[in-house]
Short mmCIF file of C-alpha atoms in Angstrom, two decimals:
data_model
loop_
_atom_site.label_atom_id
_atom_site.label_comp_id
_atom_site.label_asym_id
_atom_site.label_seq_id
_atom_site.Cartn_x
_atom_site.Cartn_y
_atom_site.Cartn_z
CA UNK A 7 86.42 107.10 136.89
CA UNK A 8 85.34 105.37 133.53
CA UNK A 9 88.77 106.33 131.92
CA UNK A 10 89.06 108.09 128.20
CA UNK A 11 86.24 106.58 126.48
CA UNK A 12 86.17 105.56 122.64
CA UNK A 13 83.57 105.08 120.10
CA UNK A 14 83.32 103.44 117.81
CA UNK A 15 85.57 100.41 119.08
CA UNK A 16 85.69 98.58 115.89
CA UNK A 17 84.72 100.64 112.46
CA UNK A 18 85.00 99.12 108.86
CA UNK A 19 84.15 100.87 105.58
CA UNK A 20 84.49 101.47 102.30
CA UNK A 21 87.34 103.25 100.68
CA UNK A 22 86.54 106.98 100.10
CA UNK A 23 83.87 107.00 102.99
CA UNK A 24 83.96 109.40 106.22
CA UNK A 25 84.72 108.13 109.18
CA UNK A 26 84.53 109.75 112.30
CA UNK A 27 86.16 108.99 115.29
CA UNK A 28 85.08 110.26 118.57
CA UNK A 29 86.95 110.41 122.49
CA UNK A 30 85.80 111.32 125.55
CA UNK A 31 88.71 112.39 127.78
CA UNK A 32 89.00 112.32 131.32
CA UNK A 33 86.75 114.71 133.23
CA UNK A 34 89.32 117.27 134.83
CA UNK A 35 92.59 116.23 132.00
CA UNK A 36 93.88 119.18 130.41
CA UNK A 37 96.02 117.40 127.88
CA UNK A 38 94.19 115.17 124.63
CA UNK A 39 96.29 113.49 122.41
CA UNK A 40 95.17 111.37 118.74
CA UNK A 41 97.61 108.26 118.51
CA UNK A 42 97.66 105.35 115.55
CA UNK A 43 99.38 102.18 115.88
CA UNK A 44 100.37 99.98 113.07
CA UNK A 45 102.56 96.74 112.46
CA UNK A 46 104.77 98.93 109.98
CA UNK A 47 105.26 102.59 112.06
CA UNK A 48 104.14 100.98 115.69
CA UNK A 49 102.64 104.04 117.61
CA UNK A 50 102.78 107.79 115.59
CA UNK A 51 101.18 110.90 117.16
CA UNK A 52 98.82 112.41 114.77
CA UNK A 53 97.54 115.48 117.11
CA UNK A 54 97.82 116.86 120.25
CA UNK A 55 95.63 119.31 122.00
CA UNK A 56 95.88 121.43 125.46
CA UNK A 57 93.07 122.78 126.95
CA UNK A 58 90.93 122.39 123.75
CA UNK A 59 93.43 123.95 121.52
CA UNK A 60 95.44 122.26 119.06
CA UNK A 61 99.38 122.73 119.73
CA UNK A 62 100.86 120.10 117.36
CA UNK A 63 99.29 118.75 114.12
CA UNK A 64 102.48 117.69 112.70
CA UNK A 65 102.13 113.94 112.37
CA UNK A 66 98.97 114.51 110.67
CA UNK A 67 99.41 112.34 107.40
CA UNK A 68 97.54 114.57 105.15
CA UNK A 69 94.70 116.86 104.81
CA UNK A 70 92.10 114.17 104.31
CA UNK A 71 93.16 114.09 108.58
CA UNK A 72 91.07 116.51 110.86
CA UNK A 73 90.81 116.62 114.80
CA UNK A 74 88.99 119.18 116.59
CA UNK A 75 87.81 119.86 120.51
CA UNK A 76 84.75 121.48 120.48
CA UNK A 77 85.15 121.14 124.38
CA UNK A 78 86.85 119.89 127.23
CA UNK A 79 85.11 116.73 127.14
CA UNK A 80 84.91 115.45 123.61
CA UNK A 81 87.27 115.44 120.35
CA UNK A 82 86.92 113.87 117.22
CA UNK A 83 89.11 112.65 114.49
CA UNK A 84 87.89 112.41 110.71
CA UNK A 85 89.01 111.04 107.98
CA UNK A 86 87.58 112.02 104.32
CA UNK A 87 87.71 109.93 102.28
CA UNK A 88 89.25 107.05 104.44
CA UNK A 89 91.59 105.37 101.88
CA UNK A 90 92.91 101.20 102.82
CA UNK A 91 96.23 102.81 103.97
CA UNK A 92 94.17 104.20 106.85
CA UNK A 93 93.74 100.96 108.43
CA UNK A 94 94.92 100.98 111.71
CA UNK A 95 94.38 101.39 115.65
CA UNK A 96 93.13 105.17 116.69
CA UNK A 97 94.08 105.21 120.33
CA UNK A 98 92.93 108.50 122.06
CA UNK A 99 95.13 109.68 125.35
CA UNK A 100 94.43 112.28 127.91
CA UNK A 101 96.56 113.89 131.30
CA UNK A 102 97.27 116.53 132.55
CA UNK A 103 100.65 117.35 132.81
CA UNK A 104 101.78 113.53 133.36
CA UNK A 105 101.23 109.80 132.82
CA UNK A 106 98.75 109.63 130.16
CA UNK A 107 96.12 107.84 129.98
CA UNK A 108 94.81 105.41 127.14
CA UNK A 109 91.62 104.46 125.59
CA UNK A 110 90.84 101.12 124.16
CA UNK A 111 91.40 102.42 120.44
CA UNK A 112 89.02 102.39 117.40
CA UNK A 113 90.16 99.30 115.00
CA UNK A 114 89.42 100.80 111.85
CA UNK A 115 89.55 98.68 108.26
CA UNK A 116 88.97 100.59 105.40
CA UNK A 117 88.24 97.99 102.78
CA UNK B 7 115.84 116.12 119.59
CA UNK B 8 114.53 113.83 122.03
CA UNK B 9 114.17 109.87 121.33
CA UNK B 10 113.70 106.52 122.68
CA UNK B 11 115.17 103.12 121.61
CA UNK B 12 114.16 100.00 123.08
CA UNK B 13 116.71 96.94 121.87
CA UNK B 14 114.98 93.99 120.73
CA UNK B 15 111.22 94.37 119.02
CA UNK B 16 110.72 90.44 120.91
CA UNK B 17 112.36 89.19 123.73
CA UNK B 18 111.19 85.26 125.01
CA UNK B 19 111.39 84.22 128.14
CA UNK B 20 110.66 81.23 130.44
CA UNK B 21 108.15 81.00 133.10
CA UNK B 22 109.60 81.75 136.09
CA UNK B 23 112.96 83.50 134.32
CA UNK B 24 113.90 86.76 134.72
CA UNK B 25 112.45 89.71 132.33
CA UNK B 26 114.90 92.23 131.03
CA UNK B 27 113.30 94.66 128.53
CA UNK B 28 115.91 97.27 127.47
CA UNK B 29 115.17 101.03 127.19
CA UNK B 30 117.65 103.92 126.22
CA UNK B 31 116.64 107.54 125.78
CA UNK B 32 118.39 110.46 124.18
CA UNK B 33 118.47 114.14 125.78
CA UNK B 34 120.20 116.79 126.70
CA UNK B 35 118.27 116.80 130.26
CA UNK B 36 117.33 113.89 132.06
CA UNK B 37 113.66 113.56 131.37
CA UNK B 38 110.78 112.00 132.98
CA UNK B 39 110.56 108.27 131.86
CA UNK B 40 107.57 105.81 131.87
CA UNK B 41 106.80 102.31 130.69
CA UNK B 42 103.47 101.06 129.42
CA UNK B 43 102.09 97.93 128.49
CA UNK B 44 99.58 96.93 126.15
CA UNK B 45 97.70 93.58 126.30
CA UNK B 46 95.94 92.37 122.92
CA UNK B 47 93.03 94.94 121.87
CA UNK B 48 93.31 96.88 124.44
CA UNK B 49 95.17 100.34 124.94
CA UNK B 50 98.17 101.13 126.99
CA UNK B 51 98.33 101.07 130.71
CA UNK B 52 101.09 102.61 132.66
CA UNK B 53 103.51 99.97 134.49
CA UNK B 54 105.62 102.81 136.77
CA UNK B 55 107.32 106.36 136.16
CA UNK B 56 110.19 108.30 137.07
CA UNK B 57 110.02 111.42 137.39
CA UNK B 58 113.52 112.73 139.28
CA UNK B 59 112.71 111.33 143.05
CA UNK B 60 114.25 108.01 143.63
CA UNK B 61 115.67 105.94 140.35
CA UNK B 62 114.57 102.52 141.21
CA UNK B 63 111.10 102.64 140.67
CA UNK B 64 108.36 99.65 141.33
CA UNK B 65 105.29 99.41 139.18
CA UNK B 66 102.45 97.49 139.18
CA UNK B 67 102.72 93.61 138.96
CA UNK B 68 106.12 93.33 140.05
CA UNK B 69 107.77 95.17 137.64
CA UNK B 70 110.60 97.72 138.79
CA UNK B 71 112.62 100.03 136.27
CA UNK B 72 115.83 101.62 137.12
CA UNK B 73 116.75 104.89 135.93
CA UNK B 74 120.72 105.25 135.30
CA UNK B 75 121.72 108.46 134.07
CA UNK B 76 125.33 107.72 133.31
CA UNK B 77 123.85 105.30 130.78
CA UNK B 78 120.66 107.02 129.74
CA UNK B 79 118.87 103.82 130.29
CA UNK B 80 115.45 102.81 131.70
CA UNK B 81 115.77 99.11 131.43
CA UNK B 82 112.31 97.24 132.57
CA UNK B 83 113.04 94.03 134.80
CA UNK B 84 110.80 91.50 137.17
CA UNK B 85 112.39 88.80 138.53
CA UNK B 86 110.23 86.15 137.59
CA UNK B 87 107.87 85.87 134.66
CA UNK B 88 104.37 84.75 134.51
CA UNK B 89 102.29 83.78 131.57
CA UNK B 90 99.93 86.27 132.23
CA UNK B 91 102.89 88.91 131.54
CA UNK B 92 103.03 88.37 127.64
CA UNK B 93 102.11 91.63 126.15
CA UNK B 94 103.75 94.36 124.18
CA UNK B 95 105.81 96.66 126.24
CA UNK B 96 106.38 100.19 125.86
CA UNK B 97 108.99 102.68 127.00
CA UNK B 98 108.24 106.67 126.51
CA UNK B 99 110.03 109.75 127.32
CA UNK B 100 108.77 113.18 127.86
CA UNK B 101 110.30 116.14 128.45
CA UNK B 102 110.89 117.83 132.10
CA UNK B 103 110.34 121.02 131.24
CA UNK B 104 107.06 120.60 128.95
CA UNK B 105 103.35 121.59 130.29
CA UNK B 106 102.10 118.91 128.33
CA UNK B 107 101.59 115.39 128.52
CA UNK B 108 103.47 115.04 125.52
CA UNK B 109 105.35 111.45 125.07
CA UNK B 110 107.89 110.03 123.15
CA UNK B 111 107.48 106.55 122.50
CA UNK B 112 109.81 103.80 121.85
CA UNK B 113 108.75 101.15 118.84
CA UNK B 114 107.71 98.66 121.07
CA UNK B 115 109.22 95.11 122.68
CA UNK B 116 106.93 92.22 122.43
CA UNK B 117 107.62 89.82 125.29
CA UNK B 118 106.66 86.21 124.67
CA UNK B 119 106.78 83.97 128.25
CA UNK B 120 106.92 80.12 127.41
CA UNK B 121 105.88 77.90 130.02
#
């Protein structure tokens, strides 16, 4: 089992630039859920999605957020335009049911 | 609605002293309860559960949590400390009744083990 994969694992741009963050969950994990974790607000759920279909967007800072789930085994999370308040650690989680399990997060800087 | 509080954002211990990172949760029902702990870039690995069986529960690397319902506490404890465990430690509730993995998190205890 190679866990919930994440790419990239570090990502730095330019203010007002896409960025795209991608997950692969758990082969078999019903459950895929978008955390960031920063000094200031420590760990916020942006998104959560069960069996490929959104159920909560509500920590979703603002509409320049996106997250979709084409399909069971790969979500992404975009960001356009990234501004330098973005900066943070994009951890991607998966289960089904219960414990989740964690990626190794995307370090984004947006400079 | 459903929350978590962990008391004290750093606790520092000793090599060799006891660990005691506090955990309180707020609900109506007794949910299911888990602690994680994050190592320096790296995501967050579950340390033990509990999930209404028995309510002292052993995790991985020594660490036990008890579950105490009269207090609505989930306090994380090992009896002796190792360099090795200074990491950030998280507690998280989530709901008994939800068909989702859906967690609440606590902000976070950083533990700091001097030798």
């Amino acid at each position: 089992d190679a866990g919930v994969i994440q790419s990239p694992r570090h990502e730095v741009t330019e203010m007002g630039q896409e960025v795209t963050l991608r997950c692969k969950p758990i082969s078999g994990h019903n459950s895929l859920f978008w955390y960031r974790q920063t000094m200031m607000r420590g760990l916020e759920l942006l998104i959560y999605f069960n069996n490929n279909v959104p159920i909560d967007d509500s920590g979703m800072p603002e509409d320049r957020f996106s997250a979709k789930m084409p399909n069971a085994s790969f979500s992404t999370l975009k960001i356009q335009p990234s501004e330098p308040r973005d900066s943070a650690v994009y951890f991607c989680a998966s289960g089904i049911n219960s414990p989740l399990h964690f990626g190794n997060g995307t370090r984004l800087t947006v400079t | 609605a459903q929350s978590v509080t962990q008391l004290g954002s750093h606790v520092s211990v000793s090599e060799g002293a006891l660990v005691l990172l506090r955990c309180n949760y707020s609900s109506s029902v007794p949910p299911y309860l888990f602690w994680y702990v994050q190592y320096p870039n790296q995501g967050l690995q579950l340390l033990l559960k509990y999930t209404s069986a028995a309510t002292l529960v052993k995790g991985i690397n020594g660490f036990e949590a008890e579950f105490k319902k009269s207090e609505t506490s989930f306090h994380l404890t090992k009896p002796s400390a190792h360099m090795s465990d200074a990491a950030e430690y998280f507690c998280a509730a989530k709901s008994s009744s939800s068909n989702t993995g859906k967690l609440i998190f606590g902000q976070g205890t950083t533990l700091q083990v001097k030798p």
